[in-house]
Amino acid sequence: VYLCASIPSFGIRISAPYWFDKVSYKTRISAATILMVLSFTGVALAPYQWLQLLGVMLTSAQQGLGEASFLSLCSRFGNKSLTAWSSGTGVAGLFGYAWIIVFKTWIGLDFRFVLLLANVLAVGYAISFSTMRSPP
């Protein structure tokens, strides 16, 4: 599981300097959004463990693509955006655990449904980019 969660993200980050300038932010964020939906849905509905691991790999690819894209976008908005981004990555880890605790443990929803419900986060991800102000 560790390799599935690490290698795709690492591959994207290490190769990014060679192709990020050729692909627009909009395309990269759209791809990251699609990867997020596929990963949540894939892990939730996969009947076999290898398909669940593929979903984990898609999550890793999404994380590498999205994080590198948003981080590089911060350079166009000044120091406050980098501070906000850094705070957001710390909160994201806590939020993920809280999501599971609230919906699975407290409310008692099935884990598969909790993962499918997480697709609303992909919608928020896409909206956050589409409503972002233009760089100065």
mmCIF file of N, CA and C in Angstrom:
data_model
loop_
_atom_site.group_PDB
_atom_site.id
_atom_site.type_symbol
_atom_site.label_atom_id
_atom_site.label_comp_id
_atom_site.label_asym_id
_atom_site.label_seq_id
_atom_site.Cartn_x
_atom_site.Cartn_y
_atom_site.Cartn_z
ATOM 1 N N VAL A 1 0.837 -1.186 0.000
ATOM 2 C CA VAL A 1 0.000 0.000 0.000
ATOM 3 C C VAL A 1 0.880 1.247 0.000
ATOM 4 N N TYR A 2 1.959 1.194 0.763
ATOM 5 C CA TYR A 2 2.854 2.361 0.830
ATOM 6 C C TYR A 2 3.405 2.718 -0.548
ATOM 7 N N LEU A 3 3.853 1.730 -1.296
ATOM 8 C CA LEU A 3 4.398 2.004 -2.624
ATOM 9 C C LEU A 3 3.326 2.550 -3.562
ATOM 10 N N CYS A 4 2.120 2.008 -3.479
ATOM 11 C CA CYS A 4 1.013 2.502 -4.308
ATOM 12 C C CYS A 4 0.665 3.943 -3.953
ATOM 13 N N ALA A 5 0.844 4.308 -2.699
ATOM 14 C CA ALA A 5 0.515 5.655 -2.250
ATOM 15 C C ALA A 5 1.665 6.642 -2.457
ATOM 16 N N SER A 6 2.841 6.156 -2.809
ATOM 17 C CA SER A 6 4.002 7.048 -2.910
ATOM 18 C C SER A 6 4.561 7.210 -4.323
ATOM 19 N N ILE A 7 4.655 6.121 -5.047
ATOM 20 C CA ILE A 7 5.360 6.161 -6.337
ATOM 21 C C ILE A 7 4.695 7.068 -7.376
ATOM 22 N N PRO A 8 3.373 7.013 -7.593
ATOM 23 C CA PRO A 8 2.797 7.911 -8.611
ATOM 24 C C PRO A 8 3.019 9.400 -8.308
ATOM 25 N N SER A 9 2.839 9.779 -7.062
ATOM 26 C CA SER A 9 3.051 11.174 -6.676
ATOM 27 C C SER A 9 4.505 11.579 -6.895
ATOM 28 N N PHE A 10 5.416 10.722 -6.491
ATOM 29 C CA PHE A 10 6.837 10.991 -6.671
ATOM 30 C C PHE A 10 7.179 11.117 -8.153
ATOM 31 N N GLY A 11 6.634 10.236 -8.971
ATOM 32 C CA GLY A 11 6.891 10.287 -10.407
ATOM 33 C C GLY A 11 6.413 11.581 -11.041
ATOM 34 N N ILE A 12 5.252 12.035 -10.627
ATOM 35 C CA ILE A 12 4.728 13.290 -11.178
ATOM 36 C C ILE A 12 5.594 14.462 -10.731
ATOM 37 N N ARG A 13 5.949 14.489 -9.472
ATOM 38 C CA ARG A 13 6.753 15.606 -8.957
ATOM 39 C C ARG A 13 8.140 15.664 -9.572
ATOM 40 N N ILE A 14 8.740 14.507 -9.762
ATOM 41 C CA ILE A 14 10.097 14.510 -10.305
ATOM 42 C C ILE A 14 10.104 14.837 -11.803
ATOM 43 N N SER A 15 9.005 14.534 -12.491
ATOM 44 C CA SER A 15 8.941 14.820 -13.926
ATOM 45 C C SER A 15 8.311 16.179 -14.234
ATOM 46 N N ALA A 16 7.679 16.801 -13.261
ATOM 47 C CA ALA A 16 6.945 18.056 -13.481
ATOM 48 C C ALA A 16 7.765 19.157 -14.167
ATOM 49 N N PRO A 17 9.018 19.371 -13.811
ATOM 50 C CA PRO A 17 9.762 20.450 -14.488
ATOM 51 C C PRO A 17 9.891 20.274 -15.989
ATOM 52 N N TYR A 18 9.691 19.062 -16.459
ATOM 53 C CA TYR A 18 9.844 18.801 -17.889
ATOM 54 C C TYR A 18 8.561 18.988 -18.687
ATOM 55 N N TRP A 19 7.410 19.063 -18.012
ATOM 56 C CA TRP A 19 6.171 19.165 -18.776
ATOM 57 C C TRP A 19 5.136 20.134 -18.207
ATOM 58 N N PHE A 20 5.317 20.635 -16.989
ATOM 59 C CA PHE A 20 4.319 21.536 -16.410
ATOM 60 C C PHE A 20 4.119 22.796 -17.255
ATOM 61 N N ASP A 21 5.161 23.322 -17.860
ATOM 62 C CA ASP A 21 5.026 24.536 -18.651
ATOM 63 C C ASP A 21 4.260 24.301 -19.954
ATOM 64 N N LYS A 22 4.095 23.053 -20.343
ATOM 65 C CA LYS A 22 3.389 22.722 -21.589
ATOM 66 C C LYS A 22 1.901 22.435 -21.367
ATOM 67 N N VAL A 23 1.496 22.321 -20.099
ATOM 68 C CA VAL A 23 0.113 21.982 -19.765
ATOM 69 C C VAL A 23 -0.448 23.103 -18.883
ATOM 70 N N SER A 24 -1.585 23.644 -19.252
ATOM 71 C CA SER A 24 -2.157 24.768 -18.517
ATOM 72 C C SER A 24 -2.610 24.347 -17.116
ATOM 73 N N TYR A 25 -2.717 25.341 -16.236
ATOM 74 C CA TYR A 25 -3.218 25.080 -14.886
ATOM 75 C C TYR A 25 -4.622 24.481 -14.950
ATOM 76 N N LYS A 26 -5.443 25.014 -15.830
ATOM 77 C CA LYS A 26 -6.816 24.529 -15.941
ATOM 78 C C LYS A 26 -6.846 23.038 -16.296
ATOM 79 N N THR A 27 -6.012 22.629 -17.222
ATOM 80 C CA THR A 27 -5.954 21.219 -17.620
ATOM 81 C C THR A 27 -5.441 20.353 -16.477
ATOM 82 N N ARG A 28 -4.408 20.821 -15.781
ATOM 83 C CA ARG A 28 -3.845 20.040 -14.678
ATOM 84 C C ARG A 28 -4.845 19.883 -13.534
ATOM 85 N N ILE A 29 -5.539 20.966 -13.191
ATOM 86 C CA ILE A 29 -6.511 20.896 -12.092
ATOM 87 C C ILE A 29 -7.717 20.059 -12.510
ATOM 88 N N SER A 30 -8.114 20.152 -13.770
ATOM 89 C CA SER A 30 -9.206 19.305 -14.259
ATOM 90 C C SER A 30 -8.815 17.831 -14.174
ATOM 91 N N ALA A 31 -7.589 17.514 -14.569
ATOM 92 C CA ALA A 31 -7.111 16.133 -14.484
ATOM 93 C C ALA A 31 -7.044 15.678 -13.027
ATOM 94 N N ALA A 32 -6.580 16.549 -12.141
ATOM 95 C CA ALA A 32 -6.508 16.198 -10.716
ATOM 96 C C ALA A 32 -7.902 15.961 -10.146
ATOM 97 N N THR A 33 -8.868 16.747 -10.570
ATOM 98 C CA THR A 33 -10.245 16.568 -10.108
ATOM 99 C C THR A 33 -10.799 15.223 -10.570
ATOM 100 N N ILE A 34 -10.564 14.892 -11.822
ATOM 101 C CA ILE A 34 -11.029 13.608 -12.362
ATOM 102 C C ILE A 34 -10.351 12.451 -11.629
ATOM 103 N N LEU A 35 -9.054 12.578 -11.381
ATOM 104 C CA LEU A 35 -8.342 11.542 -10.635
ATOM 105 C C LEU A 35 -8.911 11.377 -9.231
ATOM 106 N N MET A 36 -9.303 12.493 -8.606
ATOM 107 C CA MET A 36 -9.864 12.426 -7.258
ATOM 108 C C MET A 36 -11.180 11.648 -7.273
ATOM 109 N N VAL A 37 -12.043 11.951 -8.224
ATOM 110 C CA VAL A 37 -13.329 11.252 -8.323
ATOM 111 C C VAL A 37 -13.100 9.759 -8.606
ATOM 112 N N LEU A 38 -12.213 9.466 -9.532
ATOM 113 C CA LEU A 38 -11.927 8.065 -9.866
ATOM 114 C C LEU A 38 -11.338 7.315 -8.675
ATOM 115 N N SER A 39 -10.504 7.985 -7.897
ATOM 116 C CA SER A 39 -9.881 7.296 -6.763
ATOM 117 C C SER A 39 -10.889 7.005 -5.662
ATOM 118 N N PHE A 40 -11.709 7.985 -5.282
ATOM 119 C CA PHE A 40 -12.723 7.741 -4.251
ATOM 120 C C PHE A 40 -13.711 6.666 -4.699
ATOM 121 N N THR A 41 -14.177 6.795 -5.928
ATOM 122 C CA THR A 41 -15.156 5.849 -6.451
ATOM 123 C C THR A 41 -14.532 4.463 -6.641
ATOM 124 N N GLY A 42 -13.311 4.442 -7.143
ATOM 125 C CA GLY A 42 -12.637 3.173 -7.365
ATOM 126 C C GLY A 42 -12.397 2.390 -6.090
ATOM 127 N N VAL A 43 -11.914 3.058 -5.055
ATOM 128 C CA VAL A 43 -11.665 2.370 -3.785
ATOM 129 C C VAL A 43 -12.987 1.923 -3.165
ATOM 130 N N ALA A 44 -14.007 2.746 -3.296
ATOM 131 C CA ALA A 44 -15.301 2.413 -2.679
ATOM 132 C C ALA A 44 -15.992 1.230 -3.359
ATOM 133 N N LEU A 45 -15.910 1.156 -4.672
ATOM 134 C CA LEU A 45 -16.691 0.160 -5.408
ATOM 135 C C LEU A 45 -15.897 -1.030 -5.933
ATOM 136 N N ALA A 46 -14.590 -1.021 -5.772
ATOM 137 C CA ALA A 46 -13.761 -2.087 -6.334
ATOM 138 C C ALA A 46 -14.053 -3.436 -5.677
ATOM 139 N N PRO A 47 -14.324 -4.442 -6.483
ATOM 140 C CA PRO A 47 -14.608 -5.761 -5.916
ATOM 141 C C PRO A 47 -13.335 -6.548 -5.565
ATOM 142 N N TYR A 48 -12.198 -6.121 -6.090
ATOM 143 C CA TYR A 48 -10.937 -6.829 -5.855
ATOM 144 C C TYR A 48 -9.922 -5.895 -5.219
ATOM 145 N N GLN A 49 -9.026 -6.479 -4.445
ATOM 146 C CA GLN A 49 -8.025 -5.676 -3.741
ATOM 147 C C GLN A 49 -7.099 -4.955 -4.714
ATOM 148 N N TRP A 50 -6.751 -5.579 -5.837
ATOM 149 C CA TRP A 50 -5.848 -4.924 -6.775
ATOM 150 C C TRP A 50 -6.500 -3.679 -7.384
ATOM 151 N N LEU A 51 -7.815 -3.686 -7.526
ATOM 152 C CA LEU A 51 -8.507 -2.494 -8.017
ATOM 153 C C LEU A 51 -8.530 -1.402 -6.947
ATOM 154 N N GLN A 52 -8.635 -1.807 -5.694
ATOM 155 C CA GLN A 52 -8.553 -0.825 -4.610
ATOM 156 C C GLN A 52 -7.167 -0.200 -4.579
ATOM 157 N N LEU A 53 -6.135 -1.004 -4.790
ATOM 158 C CA LEU A 53 -4.776 -0.464 -4.832
ATOM 159 C C LEU A 53 -4.592 0.467 -6.029
ATOM 160 N N LEU A 54 -5.245 0.172 -7.133
ATOM 161 C CA LEU A 54 -5.226 1.085 -8.273
ATOM 162 C C LEU A 54 -5.866 2.413 -7.881
ATOM 163 N N GLY A 55 -6.950 2.352 -7.105
ATOM 164 C CA GLY A 55 -7.569 3.575 -6.599
ATOM 165 C C GLY A 55 -6.631 4.367 -5.701
ATOM 166 N N VAL A 56 -5.847 3.674 -4.893
ATOM 167 C CA VAL A 56 -4.849 4.337 -4.055
ATOM 168 C C VAL A 56 -3.789 5.006 -4.928
ATOM 169 N N MET A 57 -3.407 4.342 -6.003
ATOM 170 C CA MET A 57 -2.431 4.933 -6.927
ATOM 171 C C MET A 57 -2.997 6.181 -7.603
ATOM 172 N N LEU A 58 -4.278 6.152 -7.935
ATOM 173 C CA LEU A 58 -4.916 7.335 -8.531
ATOM 174 C C LEU A 58 -4.946 8.485 -7.528
ATOM 175 N N THR A 59 -5.172 8.156 -6.259
ATOM 176 C CA THR A 59 -5.136 9.183 -5.214
ATOM 177 C C THR A 59 -3.757 9.804 -5.134
ATOM 178 N N SER A 60 -2.740 8.968 -5.198
ATOM 179 C CA SER A 60 -1.370 9.461 -5.143
ATOM 180 C C SER A 60 -1.058 10.366 -6.334
ATOM 181 N N ALA A 61 -1.486 9.950 -7.512
ATOM 182 C CA ALA A 61 -1.262 10.769 -8.704
ATOM 183 C C ALA A 61 -1.999 12.104 -8.588
ATOM 184 N N GLN A 62 -3.219 12.065 -8.086
ATOM 185 C CA GLN A 62 -3.995 13.294 -7.893
ATOM 186 C C GLN A 62 -3.290 14.217 -6.925
ATOM 187 N N GLN A 63 -2.814 13.658 -5.840
ATOM 188 C CA GLN A 63 -2.155 14.469 -4.822
ATOM 189 C C GLN A 63 -0.894 15.120 -5.387
ATOM 190 N N GLY A 64 -0.092 14.354 -6.112
ATOM 191 C CA GLY A 64 1.127 14.914 -6.683
ATOM 192 C C GLY A 64 0.850 15.989 -7.714
ATOM 193 N N LEU A 65 -0.106 15.742 -8.584
ATOM 194 C CA LEU A 65 -0.449 16.701 -9.635
ATOM 195 C C LEU A 65 -1.098 17.952 -9.052
ATOM 196 N N GLY A 66 -2.072 17.762 -8.177
ATOM 197 C CA GLY A 66 -2.785 18.909 -7.617
ATOM 198 C C GLY A 66 -1.928 19.752 -6.704
ATOM 199 N N GLU A 67 -1.174 19.108 -5.821
ATOM 200 C CA GLU A 67 -0.349 19.866 -4.881
ATOM 201 C C GLU A 67 0.741 20.644 -5.597
ATOM 202 N N ALA A 68 1.415 20.014 -6.539
ATOM 203 C CA ALA A 68 2.465 20.708 -7.279
ATOM 204 C C ALA A 68 1.893 21.859 -8.104
ATOM 205 N N SER A 69 0.704 21.667 -8.666
ATOM 206 C CA SER A 69 0.086 22.726 -9.470
ATOM 207 C C SER A 69 -0.324 23.913 -8.609
ATOM 208 N N PHE A 70 -1.007 23.641 -7.496
ATOM 209 C CA PHE A 70 -1.427 24.741 -6.633
ATOM 210 C C PHE A 70 -0.240 25.433 -5.970
ATOM 211 N N LEU A 71 0.781 24.659 -5.614
ATOM 212 C CA LEU A 71 1.960 25.270 -5.007
ATOM 213 C C LEU A 71 2.665 26.188 -5.993
ATOM 214 N N SER A 72 2.802 25.760 -7.227
ATOM 215 C CA SER A 72 3.441 26.625 -8.223
ATOM 216 C C SER A 72 2.571 27.836 -8.536
ATOM 217 N N LEU A 73 1.282 27.695 -8.441
ATOM 218 C CA LEU A 73 0.376 28.821 -8.661
ATOM 219 C C LEU A 73 0.517 29.869 -7.563
ATOM 220 N N CYS A 74 0.900 29.435 -6.364
ATOM 221 C CA CYS A 74 1.096 30.376 -5.245
ATOM 222 C C CYS A 74 2.136 31.440 -5.570
ATOM 223 N N SER A 75 3.100 31.114 -6.408
ATOM 224 C CA SER A 75 4.155 32.078 -6.734
ATOM 225 C C SER A 75 3.598 33.308 -7.438
ATOM 226 N N ARG A 76 2.416 33.210 -7.984
ATOM 227 C CA ARG A 76 1.809 34.340 -8.697
ATOM 228 C C ARG A 76 0.949 35.228 -7.810
ATOM 229 N N PHE A 77 0.753 34.832 -6.554
ATOM 230 C CA PHE A 77 -0.153 35.569 -5.683
ATOM 231 C C PHE A 77 0.514 36.179 -4.452
ATOM 232 N N GLY A 78 1.800 36.015 -4.260
ATOM 233 C CA GLY A 78 2.482 36.627 -3.130
ATOM 234 C C GLY A 78 2.618 35.694 -1.935
ATOM 235 N N ASN A 79 3.273 36.212 -0.886
ATOM 236 C CA ASN A 79 3.620 35.402 0.287
ATOM 237 C C ASN A 79 2.418 34.919 1.081
ATOM 238 N N LYS A 80 1.346 35.703 1.141
ATOM 239 C CA LYS A 80 0.179 35.285 1.925
ATOM 240 C C LYS A 80 -0.454 34.016 1.370
ATOM 241 N N SER A 81 -0.417 33.851 0.066
ATOM 242 C CA SER A 81 -1.008 32.647 -0.520
ATOM 243 C C SER A 81 -0.198 31.409 -0.157
ATOM 244 N N LEU A 82 1.117 31.548 -0.062
ATOM 245 C CA LEU A 82 1.953 30.417 0.332
ATOM 246 C C LEU A 82 1.687 30.038 1.785
ATOM 247 N N THR A 83 1.495 31.038 2.633
ATOM 248 C CA THR A 83 1.150 30.779 4.032
ATOM 249 C C THR A 83 -0.192 30.069 4.131
ATOM 250 N N ALA A 84 -1.163 30.521 3.368
ATOM 251 C CA ALA A 84 -2.486 29.883 3.369
ATOM 252 C C ALA A 84 -2.398 28.455 2.844
ATOM 253 N N TRP A 85 -1.617 28.245 1.794
ATOM 254 C CA TRP A 85 -1.451 26.907 1.248
ATOM 255 C C TRP A 85 -0.824 25.983 2.288
ATOM 256 N N SER A 86 0.205 26.461 2.973
ATOM 257 C CA SER A 86 0.872 25.643 3.990
ATOM 258 C C SER A 86 -0.082 25.277 5.118
ATOM 259 N N SER A 87 -0.878 26.232 5.551
ATOM 260 C CA SER A 87 -1.854 25.952 6.600
ATOM 261 C C SER A 87 -2.899 24.961 6.105
ATOM 262 N N GLY A 88 -3.281 25.097 4.867
ATOM 263 C CA GLY A 88 -4.294 24.206 4.292
ATOM 264 C C GLY A 88 -3.842 22.767 4.218
ATOM 265 N N THR A 89 -2.566 22.532 3.910
ATOM 266 C CA THR A 89 -2.092 21.149 3.842
ATOM 267 C C THR A 89 -2.097 20.504 5.221
ATOM 268 N N GLY A 90 -1.828 21.275 6.251
ATOM 269 C CA GLY A 90 -1.892 20.736 7.611
ATOM 270 C C GLY A 90 -3.311 20.410 8.025
ATOM 271 N N VAL A 91 -4.225 21.266 7.672
ATOM 272 C CA VAL A 91 -5.631 21.056 8.014
ATOM 273 C C VAL A 91 -6.216 19.896 7.204
ATOM 274 N N ALA A 92 -5.731 19.690 5.996
ATOM 275 C CA ALA A 92 -6.264 18.621 5.138
ATOM 276 C C ALA A 92 -6.107 17.244 5.782
ATOM 277 N N GLY A 93 -4.982 17.000 6.401
ATOM 278 C CA GLY A 93 -4.786 15.715 7.071
ATOM 279 C C GLY A 93 -5.762 15.513 8.206
ATOM 280 N N LEU A 94 -5.951 16.543 9.009
ATOM 281 C CA LEU A 94 -6.913 16.470 10.107
ATOM 282 C C LEU A 94 -8.331 16.327 9.587
ATOM 283 N N PHE A 95 -8.631 17.025 8.512
ATOM 284 C CA PHE A 95 -9.970 16.976 7.929
ATOM 285 C C PHE A 95 -10.310 15.568 7.439
ATOM 286 N N GLY A 96 -9.340 14.904 6.811
ATOM 287 C CA GLY A 96 -9.579 13.553 6.316
ATOM 288 C C GLY A 96 -9.944 12.586 7.434
ATOM 289 N N TYR A 97 -9.219 12.676 8.532
ATOM 290 C CA TYR A 97 -9.541 11.819 9.682
ATOM 291 C C TYR A 97 -10.899 12.198 10.268
ATOM 292 N N ALA A 98 -11.160 13.489 10.374
ATOM 293 C CA ALA A 98 -12.445 13.940 10.920
ATOM 294 C C ALA A 98 -13.600 13.477 10.038
ATOM 295 N N TRP A 99 -13.404 13.490 8.720
ATOM 296 C CA TRP A 99 -14.437 13.038 7.776
ATOM 297 C C TRP A 99 -14.853 11.609 8.104
ATOM 298 N N ILE A 100 -13.871 10.739 8.280
ATOM 299 C CA ILE A 100 -14.149 9.327 8.589
ATOM 300 C C ILE A 100 -14.794 9.193 9.965
ATOM 301 N N ILE A 101 -14.263 9.899 10.947
ATOM 302 C CA ILE A 101 -14.805 9.798 12.308
ATOM 303 C C ILE A 101 -16.261 10.236 12.347
ATOM 304 N N VAL A 102 -16.561 11.367 11.729
ATOM 305 C CA VAL A 102 -17.928 11.889 11.765
ATOM 306 C C VAL A 102 -18.892 10.971 11.018
ATOM 307 N N PHE A 103 -18.577 10.649 9.775
ATOM 308 C CA PHE A 103 -19.539 9.922 8.952
ATOM 309 C C PHE A 103 -19.586 8.421 9.221
ATOM 310 N N LYS A 104 -18.449 7.819 9.544
ATOM 311 C CA LYS A 104 -18.448 6.375 9.772
ATOM 312 C C LYS A 104 -18.681 6.034 11.243
ATOM 313 N N THR A 105 -17.926 6.671 12.121
ATOM 314 C CA THR A 105 -17.996 6.300 13.529
ATOM 315 C C THR A 105 -19.212 6.912 14.224
ATOM 316 N N TRP A 106 -19.398 8.199 14.097
ATOM 317 C CA TRP A 106 -20.482 8.869 14.810
ATOM 318 C C TRP A 106 -21.846 8.643 14.153
ATOM 319 N N ILE A 107 -21.929 8.851 12.843
ATOM 320 C CA ILE A 107 -23.209 8.710 12.147
ATOM 321 C C ILE A 107 -23.482 7.251 11.787
ATOM 322 N N GLY A 108 -22.428 6.461 11.586
ATOM 323 C CA GLY A 108 -22.591 5.037 11.331
ATOM 324 C C GLY A 108 -22.819 4.659 9.878
ATOM 325 N N LEU A 109 -22.408 5.501 8.950
ATOM 326 C CA LEU A 109 -22.564 5.181 7.534
ATOM 327 C C LEU A 109 -21.562 4.106 7.121
ATOM 328 N N ASP A 110 -21.903 3.348 6.092
ATOM 329 C CA ASP A 110 -21.005 2.346 5.539
ATOM 330 C C ASP A 110 -19.773 3.039 4.959
ATOM 331 N N PHE A 111 -18.607 2.412 5.129
ATOM 332 C CA PHE A 111 -17.357 3.024 4.680
ATOM 333 C C PHE A 111 -17.378 3.311 3.183
ATOM 334 N N ARG A 112 -17.949 2.421 2.409
ATOM 335 C CA ARG A 112 -18.024 2.650 0.960
ATOM 336 C C ARG A 112 -18.841 3.903 0.642
ATOM 337 N N PHE A 113 -19.935 4.078 1.368
ATOM 338 C CA PHE A 113 -20.756 5.267 1.155
ATOM 339 C C PHE A 113 -20.015 6.525 1.586
ATOM 340 N N VAL A 114 -19.244 6.440 2.655
ATOM 341 C CA VAL A 114 -18.459 7.588 3.122
ATOM 342 C C VAL A 114 -17.453 8.007 2.041
ATOM 343 N N LEU A 115 -16.841 7.029 1.387
ATOM 344 C CA LEU A 115 -15.913 7.348 0.295
ATOM 345 C C LEU A 115 -16.643 7.958 -0.899
ATOM 346 N N LEU A 116 -17.802 7.422 -1.239
ATOM 347 C CA LEU A 116 -18.571 8.000 -2.341
ATOM 348 C C LEU A 116 -19.026 9.414 -2.005
ATOM 349 N N LEU A 117 -19.378 9.635 -0.759
ATOM 350 C CA LEU A 117 -19.777 10.969 -0.301
ATOM 351 C C LEU A 117 -18.616 11.960 -0.412
ATOM 352 N N ALA A 118 -17.414 11.461 -0.298
ATOM 353 C CA ALA A 118 -16.228 12.319 -0.390
ATOM 354 C C ALA A 118 -16.065 12.937 -1.777
ATOM 355 N N ASN A 119 -16.817 12.457 -2.758
ATOM 356 C CA ASN A 119 -16.743 13.076 -4.089
ATOM 357 C C ASN A 119 -17.206 14.526 -4.080
ATOM 358 N N VAL A 120 -17.951 14.937 -3.064
ATOM 359 C CA VAL A 120 -18.305 16.361 -2.966
ATOM 360 C C VAL A 120 -17.047 17.203 -2.758
ATOM 361 N N LEU A 121 -16.004 16.606 -2.187
ATOM 362 C CA LEU A 121 -14.741 17.326 -2.017
ATOM 363 C C LEU A 121 -14.101 17.615 -3.367
ATOM 364 N N ALA A 122 -14.268 16.703 -4.320
ATOM 365 C CA ALA A 122 -13.748 16.940 -5.671
ATOM 366 C C ALA A 122 -14.462 18.115 -6.319
ATOM 367 N N VAL A 123 -15.750 18.222 -6.072
ATOM 368 C CA VAL A 123 -16.507 19.365 -6.601
ATOM 369 C C VAL A 123 -15.977 20.654 -5.980
ATOM 370 N N GLY A 124 -15.751 20.635 -4.673
ATOM 371 C CA GLY A 124 -15.185 21.810 -3.999
ATOM 372 C C GLY A 124 -13.797 22.146 -4.507
ATOM 373 N N TYR A 125 -13.022 21.136 -4.813
ATOM 374 C CA TYR A 125 -11.673 21.302 -5.360
ATOM 375 C C TYR A 125 -11.737 22.044 -6.695
ATOM 376 N N ALA A 126 -12.639 21.607 -7.553
ATOM 377 C CA ALA A 126 -12.782 22.243 -8.868
ATOM 378 C C ALA A 126 -13.328 23.663 -8.733
ATOM 379 N N ILE A 127 -14.275 23.859 -7.840
ATOM 380 C CA ILE A 127 -14.852 25.193 -7.638
ATOM 381 C C ILE A 127 -13.813 26.153 -7.081
ATOM 382 N N SER A 128 -12.980 25.668 -6.161
ATOM 383 C CA SER A 128 -11.962 26.547 -5.584
ATOM 384 C C SER A 128 -11.017 27.077 -6.654
ATOM 385 N N PHE A 129 -10.708 26.254 -7.642
ATOM 386 C CA PHE A 129 -9.846 26.728 -8.721
ATOM 387 C C PHE A 129 -10.592 27.639 -9.681
ATOM 388 N N SER A 130 -11.817 27.277 -10.035
ATOM 389 C CA SER A 130 -12.545 28.064 -11.029
ATOM 390 C C SER A 130 -12.971 29.434 -10.515
ATOM 391 N N THR A 131 -13.092 29.573 -9.203
ATOM 392 C CA THR A 131 -13.483 30.874 -8.647
ATOM 393 C C THR A 131 -12.294 31.682 -8.138
ATOM 394 N N MET A 132 -11.102 31.136 -8.305
ATOM 395 C CA MET A 132 -9.888 31.840 -7.869
ATOM 396 C C MET A 132 -9.696 33.111 -8.688
ATOM 397 N N ARG A 133 -9.269 34.134 -8.013
ATOM 398 C CA ARG A 133 -9.034 35.378 -8.759
ATOM 399 C C ARG A 133 -7.854 35.235 -9.710
ATOM 400 N N SER A 134 -7.829 36.060 -10.734
ATOM 401 C CA SER A 134 -6.743 36.008 -11.693
ATOM 402 C C SER A 134 -5.439 36.454 -11.042
ATOM 403 N N PRO A 135 -4.324 35.841 -11.432
ATOM 404 C CA PRO A 135 -3.050 36.278 -10.863
ATOM 405 C C PRO A 135 -2.745 37.723 -11.228
ATOM 406 N N PRO A 136 -2.035 38.421 -10.351
ATOM 407 C CA PRO A 136 -1.690 39.829 -10.647
ATOM 408 C C PRO A 136 -0.733 39.940 -11.819
#
